[in-house]
GROMACS .gro file of C-alpha atoms in nm:
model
  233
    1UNK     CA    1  -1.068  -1.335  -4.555
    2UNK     CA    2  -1.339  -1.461  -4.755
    3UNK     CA    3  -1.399  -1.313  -5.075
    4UNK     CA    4  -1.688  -1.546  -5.198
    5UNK     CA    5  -2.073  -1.410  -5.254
    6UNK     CA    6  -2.280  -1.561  -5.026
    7UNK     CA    7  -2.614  -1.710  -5.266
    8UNK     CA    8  -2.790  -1.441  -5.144
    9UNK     CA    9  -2.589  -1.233  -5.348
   10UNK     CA   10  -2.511  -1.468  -5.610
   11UNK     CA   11  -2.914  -1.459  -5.672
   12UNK     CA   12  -2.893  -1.096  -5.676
   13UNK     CA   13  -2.612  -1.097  -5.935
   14UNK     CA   14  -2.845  -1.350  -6.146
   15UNK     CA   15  -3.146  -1.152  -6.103
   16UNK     CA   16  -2.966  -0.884  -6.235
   17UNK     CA   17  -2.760  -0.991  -6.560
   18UNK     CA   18  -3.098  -1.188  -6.641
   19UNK     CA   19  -3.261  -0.827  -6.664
   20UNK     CA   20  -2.961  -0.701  -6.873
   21UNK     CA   21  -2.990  -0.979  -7.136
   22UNK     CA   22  -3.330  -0.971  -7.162
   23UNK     CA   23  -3.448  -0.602  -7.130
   24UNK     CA   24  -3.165  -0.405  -7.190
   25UNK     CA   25  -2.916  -0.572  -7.415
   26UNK     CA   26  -3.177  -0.589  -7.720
   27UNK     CA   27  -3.288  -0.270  -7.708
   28UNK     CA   28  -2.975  -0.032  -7.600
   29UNK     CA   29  -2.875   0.041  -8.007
   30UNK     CA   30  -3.174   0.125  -8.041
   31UNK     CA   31  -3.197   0.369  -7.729
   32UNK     CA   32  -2.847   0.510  -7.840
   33UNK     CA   33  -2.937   0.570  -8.149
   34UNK     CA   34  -3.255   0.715  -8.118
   35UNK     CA   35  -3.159   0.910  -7.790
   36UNK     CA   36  -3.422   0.744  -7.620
   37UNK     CA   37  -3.467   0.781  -7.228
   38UNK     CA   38  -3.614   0.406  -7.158
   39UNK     CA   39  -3.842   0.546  -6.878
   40UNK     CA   40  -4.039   0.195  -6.890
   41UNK     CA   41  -3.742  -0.053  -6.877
   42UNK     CA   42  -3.650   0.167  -6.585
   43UNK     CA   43  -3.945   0.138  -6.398
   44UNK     CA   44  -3.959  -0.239  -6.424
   45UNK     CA   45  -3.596  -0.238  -6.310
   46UNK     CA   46  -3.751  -0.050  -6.052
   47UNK     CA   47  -3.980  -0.304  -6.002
   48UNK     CA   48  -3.698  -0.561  -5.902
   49UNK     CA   49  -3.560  -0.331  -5.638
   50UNK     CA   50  -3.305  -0.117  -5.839
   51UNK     CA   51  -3.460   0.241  -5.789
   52UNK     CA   52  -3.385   0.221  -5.412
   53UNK     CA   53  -3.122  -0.035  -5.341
   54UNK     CA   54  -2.925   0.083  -5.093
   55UNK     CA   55  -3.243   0.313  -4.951
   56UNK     CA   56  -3.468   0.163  -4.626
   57UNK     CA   57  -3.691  -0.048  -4.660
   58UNK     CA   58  -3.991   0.119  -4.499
   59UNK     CA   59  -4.042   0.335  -4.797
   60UNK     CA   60  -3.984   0.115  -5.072
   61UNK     CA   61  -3.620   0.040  -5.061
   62UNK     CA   62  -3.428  -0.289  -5.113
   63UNK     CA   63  -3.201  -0.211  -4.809
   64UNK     CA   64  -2.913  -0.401  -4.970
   65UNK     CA   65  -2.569  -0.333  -4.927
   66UNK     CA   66  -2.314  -0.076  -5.141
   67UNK     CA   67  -2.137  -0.430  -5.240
   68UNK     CA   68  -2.454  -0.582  -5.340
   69UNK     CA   69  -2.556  -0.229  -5.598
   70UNK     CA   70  -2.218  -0.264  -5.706
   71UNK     CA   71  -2.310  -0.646  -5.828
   72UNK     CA   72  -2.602  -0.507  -5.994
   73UNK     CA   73  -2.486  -0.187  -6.175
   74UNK     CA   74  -2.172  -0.430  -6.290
   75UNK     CA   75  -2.453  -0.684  -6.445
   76UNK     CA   76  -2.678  -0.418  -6.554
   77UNK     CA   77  -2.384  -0.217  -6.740
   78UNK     CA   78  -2.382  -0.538  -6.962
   79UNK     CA   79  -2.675  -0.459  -7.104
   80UNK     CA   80  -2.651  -0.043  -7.165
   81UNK     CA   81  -2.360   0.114  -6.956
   82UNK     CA   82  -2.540   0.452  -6.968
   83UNK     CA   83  -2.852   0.326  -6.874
   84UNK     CA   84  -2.694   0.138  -6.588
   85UNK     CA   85  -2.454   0.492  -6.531
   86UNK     CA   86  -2.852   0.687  -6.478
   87UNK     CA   87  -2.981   0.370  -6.231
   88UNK     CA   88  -2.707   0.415  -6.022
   89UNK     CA   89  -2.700   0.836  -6.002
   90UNK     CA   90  -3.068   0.808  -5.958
   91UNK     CA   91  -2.962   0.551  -5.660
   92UNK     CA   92  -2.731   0.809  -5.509
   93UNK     CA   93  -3.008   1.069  -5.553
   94UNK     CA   94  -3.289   0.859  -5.351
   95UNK     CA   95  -3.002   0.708  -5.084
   96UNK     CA   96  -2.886   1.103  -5.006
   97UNK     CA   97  -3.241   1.180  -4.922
   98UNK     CA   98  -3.321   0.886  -4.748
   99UNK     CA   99  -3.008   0.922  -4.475
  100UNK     CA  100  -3.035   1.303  -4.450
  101UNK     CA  101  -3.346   1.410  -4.565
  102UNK     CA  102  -3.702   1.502  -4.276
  103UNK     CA  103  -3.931   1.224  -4.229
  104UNK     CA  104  -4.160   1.436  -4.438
  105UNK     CA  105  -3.952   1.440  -4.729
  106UNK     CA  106  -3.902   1.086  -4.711
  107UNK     CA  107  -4.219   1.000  -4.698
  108UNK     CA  108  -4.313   1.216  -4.952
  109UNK     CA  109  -4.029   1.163  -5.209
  110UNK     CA  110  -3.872   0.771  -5.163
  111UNK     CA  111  -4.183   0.578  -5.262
  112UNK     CA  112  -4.177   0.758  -5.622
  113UNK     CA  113  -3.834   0.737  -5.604
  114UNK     CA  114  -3.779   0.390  -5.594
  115UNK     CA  115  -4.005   0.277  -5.790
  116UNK     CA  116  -3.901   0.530  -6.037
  117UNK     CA  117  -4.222   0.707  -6.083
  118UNK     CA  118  -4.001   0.990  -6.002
  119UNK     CA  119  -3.617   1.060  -6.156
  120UNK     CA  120  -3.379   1.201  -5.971
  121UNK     CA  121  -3.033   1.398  -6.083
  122UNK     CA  122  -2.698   1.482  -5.866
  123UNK     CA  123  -2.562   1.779  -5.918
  124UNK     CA  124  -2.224   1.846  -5.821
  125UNK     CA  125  -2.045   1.889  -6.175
  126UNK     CA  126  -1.959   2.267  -6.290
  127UNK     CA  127  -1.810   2.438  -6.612
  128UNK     CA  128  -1.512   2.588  -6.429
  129UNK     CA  129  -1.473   2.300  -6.180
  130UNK     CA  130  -1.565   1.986  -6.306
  131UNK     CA  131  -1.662   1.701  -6.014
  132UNK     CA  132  -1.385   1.871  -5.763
  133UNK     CA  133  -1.627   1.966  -5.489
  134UNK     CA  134  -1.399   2.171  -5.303
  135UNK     CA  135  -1.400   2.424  -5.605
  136UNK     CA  136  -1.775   2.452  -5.681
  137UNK     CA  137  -1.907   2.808  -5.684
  138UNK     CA  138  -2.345   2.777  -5.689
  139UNK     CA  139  -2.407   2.931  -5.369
  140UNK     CA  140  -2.682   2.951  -5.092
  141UNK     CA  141  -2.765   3.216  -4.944
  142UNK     CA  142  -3.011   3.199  -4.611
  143UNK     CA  143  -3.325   3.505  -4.665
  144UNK     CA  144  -3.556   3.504  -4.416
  145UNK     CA  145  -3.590   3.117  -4.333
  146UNK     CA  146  -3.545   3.068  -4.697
  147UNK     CA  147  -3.210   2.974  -4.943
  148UNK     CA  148  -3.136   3.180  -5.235
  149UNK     CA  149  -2.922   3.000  -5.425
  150UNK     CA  150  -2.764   3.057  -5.777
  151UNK     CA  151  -2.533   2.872  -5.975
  152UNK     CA  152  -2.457   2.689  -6.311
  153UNK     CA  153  -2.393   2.303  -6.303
  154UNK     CA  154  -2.269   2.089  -6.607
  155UNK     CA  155  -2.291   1.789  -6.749
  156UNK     CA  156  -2.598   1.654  -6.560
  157UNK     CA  157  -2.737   1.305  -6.601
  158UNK     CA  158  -3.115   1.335  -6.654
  159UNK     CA  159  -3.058   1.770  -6.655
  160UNK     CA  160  -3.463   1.888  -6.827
  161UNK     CA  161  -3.635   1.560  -6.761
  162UNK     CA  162  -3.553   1.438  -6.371
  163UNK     CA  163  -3.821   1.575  -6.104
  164UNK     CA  164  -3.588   1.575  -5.837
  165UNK     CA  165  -3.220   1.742  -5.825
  166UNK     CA  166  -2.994   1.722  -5.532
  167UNK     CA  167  -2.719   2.013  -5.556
  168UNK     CA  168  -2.443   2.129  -5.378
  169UNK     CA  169  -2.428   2.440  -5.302
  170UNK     CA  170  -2.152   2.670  -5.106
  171UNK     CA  171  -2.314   2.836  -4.753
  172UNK     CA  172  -1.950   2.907  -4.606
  173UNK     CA  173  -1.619   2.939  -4.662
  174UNK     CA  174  -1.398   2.848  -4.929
  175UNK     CA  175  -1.251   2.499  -5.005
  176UNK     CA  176  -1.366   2.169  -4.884
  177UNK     CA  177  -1.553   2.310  -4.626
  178UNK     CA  178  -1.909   2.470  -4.622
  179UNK     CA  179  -2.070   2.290  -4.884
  180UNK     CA  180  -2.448   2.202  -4.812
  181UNK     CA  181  -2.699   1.958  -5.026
  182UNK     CA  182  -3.043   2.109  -5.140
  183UNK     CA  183  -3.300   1.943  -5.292
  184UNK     CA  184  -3.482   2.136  -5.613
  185UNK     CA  185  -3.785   1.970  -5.763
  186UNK     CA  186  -3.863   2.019  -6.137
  187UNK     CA  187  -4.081   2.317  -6.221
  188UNK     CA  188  -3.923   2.529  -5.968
  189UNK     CA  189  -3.969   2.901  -6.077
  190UNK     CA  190  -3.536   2.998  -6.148
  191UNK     CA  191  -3.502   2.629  -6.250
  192UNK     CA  192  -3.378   2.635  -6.609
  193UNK     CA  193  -3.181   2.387  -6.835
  194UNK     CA  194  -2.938   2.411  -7.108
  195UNK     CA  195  -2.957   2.230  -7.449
  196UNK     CA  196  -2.912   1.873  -7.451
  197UNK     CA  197  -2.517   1.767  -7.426
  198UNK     CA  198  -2.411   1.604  -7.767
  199UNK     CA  199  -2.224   1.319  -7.659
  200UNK     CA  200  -2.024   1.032  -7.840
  201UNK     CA  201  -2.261   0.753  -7.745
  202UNK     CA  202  -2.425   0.738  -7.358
  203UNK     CA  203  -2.732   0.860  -7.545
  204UNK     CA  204  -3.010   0.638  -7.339
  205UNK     CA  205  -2.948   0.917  -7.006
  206UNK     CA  206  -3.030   1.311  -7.146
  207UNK     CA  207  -2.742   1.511  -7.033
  208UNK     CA  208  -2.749   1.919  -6.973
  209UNK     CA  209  -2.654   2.175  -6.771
  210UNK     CA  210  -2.902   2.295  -6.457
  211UNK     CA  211  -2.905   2.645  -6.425
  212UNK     CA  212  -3.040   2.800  -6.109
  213UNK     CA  213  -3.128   3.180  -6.099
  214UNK     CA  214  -3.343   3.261  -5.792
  215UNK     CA  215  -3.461   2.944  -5.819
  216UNK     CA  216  -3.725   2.800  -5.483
  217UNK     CA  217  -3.715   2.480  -5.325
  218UNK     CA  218  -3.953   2.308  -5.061
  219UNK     CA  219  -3.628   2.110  -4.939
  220UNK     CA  220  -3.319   2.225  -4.786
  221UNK     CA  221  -3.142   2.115  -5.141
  222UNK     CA  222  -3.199   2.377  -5.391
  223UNK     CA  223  -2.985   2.597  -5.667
  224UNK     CA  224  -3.053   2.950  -5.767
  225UNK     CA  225  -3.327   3.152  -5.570
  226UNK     CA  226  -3.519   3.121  -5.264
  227UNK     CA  227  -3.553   2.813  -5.120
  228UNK     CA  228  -3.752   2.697  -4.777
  229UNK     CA  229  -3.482   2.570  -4.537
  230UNK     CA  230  -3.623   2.205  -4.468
  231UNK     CA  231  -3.556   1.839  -4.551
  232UNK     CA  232  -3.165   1.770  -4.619
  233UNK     CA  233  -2.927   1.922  -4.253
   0.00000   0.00000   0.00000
């Protein structure tokens, strides 16, 4: 088997650690130290295909591979390793959306996404449950074509300043099973946030809790109150 990068790849990897060195590497003390969210050094990584890597093309995307994001968030993470953690949860974010998510909400989400007008969060993480999925407790509830959902998650890259959360949510039974993805855009009336997380470094991402009490989303992705069935299956 051949284990070599083909040059495509190798100029991705270049591309890359170039972008690291030069726009991230002088500045991430800074960023860490002043708990500064580099919104515009993300957007022009953006602007070199890293808001939407592995997302389609049509809308923005780089359509590269899960190999070739893992060559970039390995260069990147030279520079800042939590600004390179928050590129590649935003990644996830915009990629869940883009596989699962109505052509309306792709067409109407992935553009900002990738070029990082928009942030996005994940939200899985909970106080009593940490990242094991099969133990999360925010739950959905269907009302009249809409989800109520409500539910505490922790630890959230981008938690108070991300316009777009994807959370996961319980709709059946207990376990593995019955989990569902919602999508909850910021200023959602339910959608709250918790203090920012003091952490020992990682200070270029804000980190809090989501909290979700009767909280409505457009998109079938949602926490905490009612929320129109539509976008994510």
């Amino acid at each position: 088997m051949d284990f070599d990068l083909t040059e495509e790849q190798r100029a991705i990897q270049d591309t890359a650690r170039a972008f690291a060195r030069d726009e991230m590497m002088p500045l991430a003390r800074q960023w860490d130290e002043d708990e500064v969210f580099p919104e515009n050094t993300l957007r022009q990584a953006a602007a070199l295909g890293f808001g939407g890597i592995y997302v389609s093309a049509d809308l923005g995307g780089a359509a590269l591979s899960r190999l070739d994001a893992a060559l970039i968030f390995e260069e990147l993470a030279q520079g800042c390793p939590s600004t390179a953690a928050y590129i590649s949860i935003h990644n996830m974010v915009a990629w869940m959306i883009d596989a699962y998510g109505a052509r309306e909400l792709r067409q109407r989400l992935l553009p900002e996404l990738c070029s990082m007008a928009k942030f996005g969060s994940y939200c899985l993480t909970e106080p009593d449950s940490g990242s094991d999925a099969a133990s999360l407790k925010t739950r959905a509830v269907r009302d009249d074509g809409h989800y109520v959902l409500d539910g505490t998650k922790a630890f959230i890259s981008g938690g108070g300043r991300s316009d777009v959360y994807i959370v996961m949510a319980r709709t059946g039974e207990g376990g593995p099973h019955g989990i569902s993805c919602f999508l909850v855009e910021s200023g959602t009336p339910g959608l709250s946030f918790g203090a920012k997380e003091k952490k020992l470094g990682w200070h270029s991402q804000p980190t809090a809790m989501v909290i979700l009490e009767g909280a409505a989303s457009r998109s079938r992705t949602a926490s905490a109150t009612k929320v129109r069935a539509s976008g994510l299956p």
